[in-house]
C-alpha positions as a Python dict, from the first residue, in 0.01 Angstrom:
ca = {
    (1, 'X'): (0, 0, 0),
    (2, 'X'): (-155, 86, 488),
    (3, 'X'): (-383, -170, 392),
    (4, 'X'): (-194, -425, 226),
    (5, 'X'): (73, -410, 588),
    (6, 'X'): (-280, -413, 786),
    (7, 'X'): (-379, -689, 584),
    (8, 'X'): (-39, -926, 622),
    (9, 'X'): (-41, -840, 1043),
    (10, 'X'): (-446, -990, 1012),
    (11, 'X'): (-379, -1296, 836),
    (12, 'X'): (-15, -1298, 1006),
    (13, 'X'): (-213, -1326, 1374),
    (14, 'X'): (-492, -1555, 1294),
    (15, 'X'): (-274, -1817, 1100),
    (16, 'X'): (-186, -1817, 1521),
    (17, 'X'): (-526, -2057, 1527),
    (18, 'X'): (-364, -2438, 1510),
    (19, 'X'): (-354, -2593, 1925),
    (20, 'X'): (-534, -2516, 2230),
    (21, 'X'): (-894, -2360, 2135),
    (22, 'X'): (-703, -2125, 1871),
    (23, 'X'): (-1081, -2105, 1708),
    (24, 'X'): (-1228, -1896, 1949),
    (25, 'X'): (-972, -1594, 1898),
    (26, 'X'): (-1126, -1354, 1683),
    (27, 'X'): (-1035, -1026, 1577),
    (28, 'X'): (-1207, -794, 1565),
    (29, 'X'): (-1031, -479, 1427),
    (30, 'X'): (-739, -350, 1254),
    (31, 'X'): (-598, -47, 1197),
    (32, 'X'): (-282, 212, 1086),
    (33, 'X'): (-131, 308, 1381),
    (34, 'X'): (187, 515, 1263),
    (35, 'X'): (447, 512, 927),
    (36, 'X'): (775, 624, 956),
    (37, 'X'): (963, 711, 643),
    (38, 'X'): (1297, 610, 650),
    (39, 'X'): (1381, 690, 361),
    (40, 'X'): (1243, 657, -52),
    (41, 'X'): (1268, 247, 24),
    (42, 'X'): (1183, 171, 387),
    (43, 'X'): (936, 274, 645),
    (44, 'X'): (879, 151, 996),
    (45, 'X'): (489, 69, 1069),
    (46, 'X'): (300, -7, 1339),
    (47, 'X'): (-47, -120, 1386),
    (48, 'X'): (-234, -192, 1648),
    (49, 'X'): (-554, -473, 1680),
    (50, 'X'): (-782, -601, 1865),
    (51, 'X'): (-817, -971, 1956),
    (52, 'X'): (-1081, -1148, 2112),
    (53, 'X'): (-816, -1463, 2258),
    (54, 'X'): (-1112, -1728, 2392),
    (55, 'X'): (-763, -1966, 2417),
    (56, 'X'): (-667, -2119, 2785),
    (57, 'X'): (-343, -1949, 2617),
    (58, 'X'): (-144, -1602, 2681),
    (59, 'X'): (39, -1630, 2261),
    (60, 'X'): (284, -1381, 2151),
    (61, 'X'): (292, -1339, 1737),
    (62, 'X'): (705, -1388, 1824),
    (63, 'X'): (895, -1346, 1434),
    (64, 'X'): (663, -1335, 1049),
    (65, 'X'): (814, -1191, 742),
    (66, 'X'): (781, -1199, 384),
    (67, 'X'): (726, -1073, 32),
    (68, 'X'): (457, -927, -73),
    (69, 'X'): (535, -964, -401),
    (70, 'X'): (337, -888, -815),
    (71, 'X'): (299, -1056, -1118),
    (72, 'X'): (577, -1330, -966),
    (73, 'X'): (770, -1058, -888),
    (74, 'X'): (886, -945, -499),
    (75, 'X'): (782, -592, -438),
    (76, 'X'): (822, -539, -68),
    (77, 'X'): (963, -723, 179),
    (78, 'X'): (892, -721, 531),
    (79, 'X'): (975, -830, 922),
    (80, 'X'): (806, -784, 1273),
    (81, 'X'): (1076, -672, 1445),
    (82, 'X'): (828, -615, 1830),
    (83, 'X'): (493, -740, 1860),
    (84, 'X'): (300, -779, 2214),
    (85, 'X'): (126, -1015, 2377),
    (86, 'X'): (-198, -1113, 2364),
    (87, 'X'): (-368, -1206, 2684),
    (88, 'X'): (-623, -1506, 2727),
    (89, 'X'): (-955, -1457, 2722),
    (90, 'X'): (-962, -1143, 2726),
    (91, 'X'): (-1069, -845, 2419),
    (92, 'X'): (-661, -734, 2391),
    (93, 'X'): (-555, -442, 2174),
    (94, 'X'): (-188, -557, 2152),
    (95, 'X'): (67, -329, 1850),
    (96, 'X'): (364, -529, 1639),
    (97, 'X'): (565, -318, 1438),
    (98, 'X'): (660, -412, 1049),
    (99, 'X'): (979, -410, 928),
    (100, 'X'): (930, -239, 568),
    (101, 'X'): (1121, -194, 181),
    (102, 'X'): (1044, -158, -137),
    (103, 'X'): (1254, -354, -365),
    (104, 'X'): (1018, -305, -669),
    (105, 'X'): (1025, 111, -720),
    (106, 'X'): (1001, 110, -1041),
    (107, 'X'): (633, -97, -1062),
    (108, 'X'): (527, 199, -736),
    (109, 'X'): (556, 409, -1049),
    (110, 'X'): (376, 163, -1291),
    (111, 'X'): (104, 129, -1051),
    (112, 'X'): (77, 440, -1010),
    (113, 'X'): (100, 681, -690),
    (114, 'X'): (-279, 676, -596),
    (115, 'X'): (-267, 322, -272),
    (116, 'X'): (-663, 365, -362),
    (117, 'X'): (-597, 288, -750),
    (118, 'X'): (-456, 24, -670),
    (119, 'X'): (-624, -382, -750),
    (120, 'X'): (-595, -675, -454),
    (121, 'X'): (-639, -930, -706),
    (122, 'X'): (-250, -847, -845),
    (123, 'X'): (-87, -919, -499),
    (124, 'X'): (15, -1240, -337),
    (125, 'X'): (183, -1245, -20),
    (126, 'X'): (442, -1544, 56),
    (127, 'X'): (507, -1523, 422),
    (128, 'X'): (728, -1715, 713),
    (129, 'X'): (542, -1686, 1098),
    (130, 'X'): (535, -1832, 1357),
    (131, 'X'): (353, -1787, 1710),
    (132, 'X'): (454, -1888, 2072),
    (133, 'X'): (222, -1873, 2327),
    (134, 'X'): (376, -1867, 2676),
    (135, 'X'): (391, -2219, 2779),
    (136, 'X'): (729, -2139, 2540),
    (137, 'X'): (483, -2370, 2316),
    (138, 'X'): (551, -2248, 1903),
    (139, 'X'): (366, -2251, 1576),
    (140, 'X'): (542, -2195, 1251),
    (141, 'X'): (277, -2097, 934),
    (142, 'X'): (385, -2025, 615),
    (143, 'X'): (213, -1886, 256),
    (144, 'X'): (341, -1897, -50),
    (145, 'X'): (143, -1753, -407),
    (146, 'X'): (-131, -1676, -158),
    (147, 'X'): (-333, -1428, -324),
    (148, 'X'): (-366, -1147, -115),
    (149, 'X'): (-793, -1093, -184),
    (150, 'X'): (-883, -1413, -153),
    (151, 'X'): (-648, -1408, 251),
    (152, 'X'): (-900, -1087, 290),
    (153, 'X'): (-1213, -1313, 229),
    (154, 'X'): (-1079, -1583, 432),
    (155, 'X'): (-1175, -1320, 684),
}
């Protein structure tokens, strides 16, 4: 399950590449740094990502939420709690925290608790997010039924 949230963050950050030379942004690495389990269905996930921002603006993932779906059924919901700024013209290590809620606990048990045995091809992501820059401009992006496997191949 950790892998899924890392992929979601990478995707949300990478999709911010739309103006101000965003094509010069490179995601170098993403790793899970902390998981705080609040209950059997709720957790807070912190990820750290290193990004080389070649654009002319400081960027921030100002909002993100969405669903991880399995066979068109919502499996988990995630919402951005906070995200750090990605500085322009530098390689920056930033962190983001997400609230994650498991919506379908029966699917979790039917797939098995060994997360490493799960197939990426079984999952899709529906997400909406907003990237803002230091001038206040915002860009919204959306995914609908994007296979998680294809999302990984993009990056």
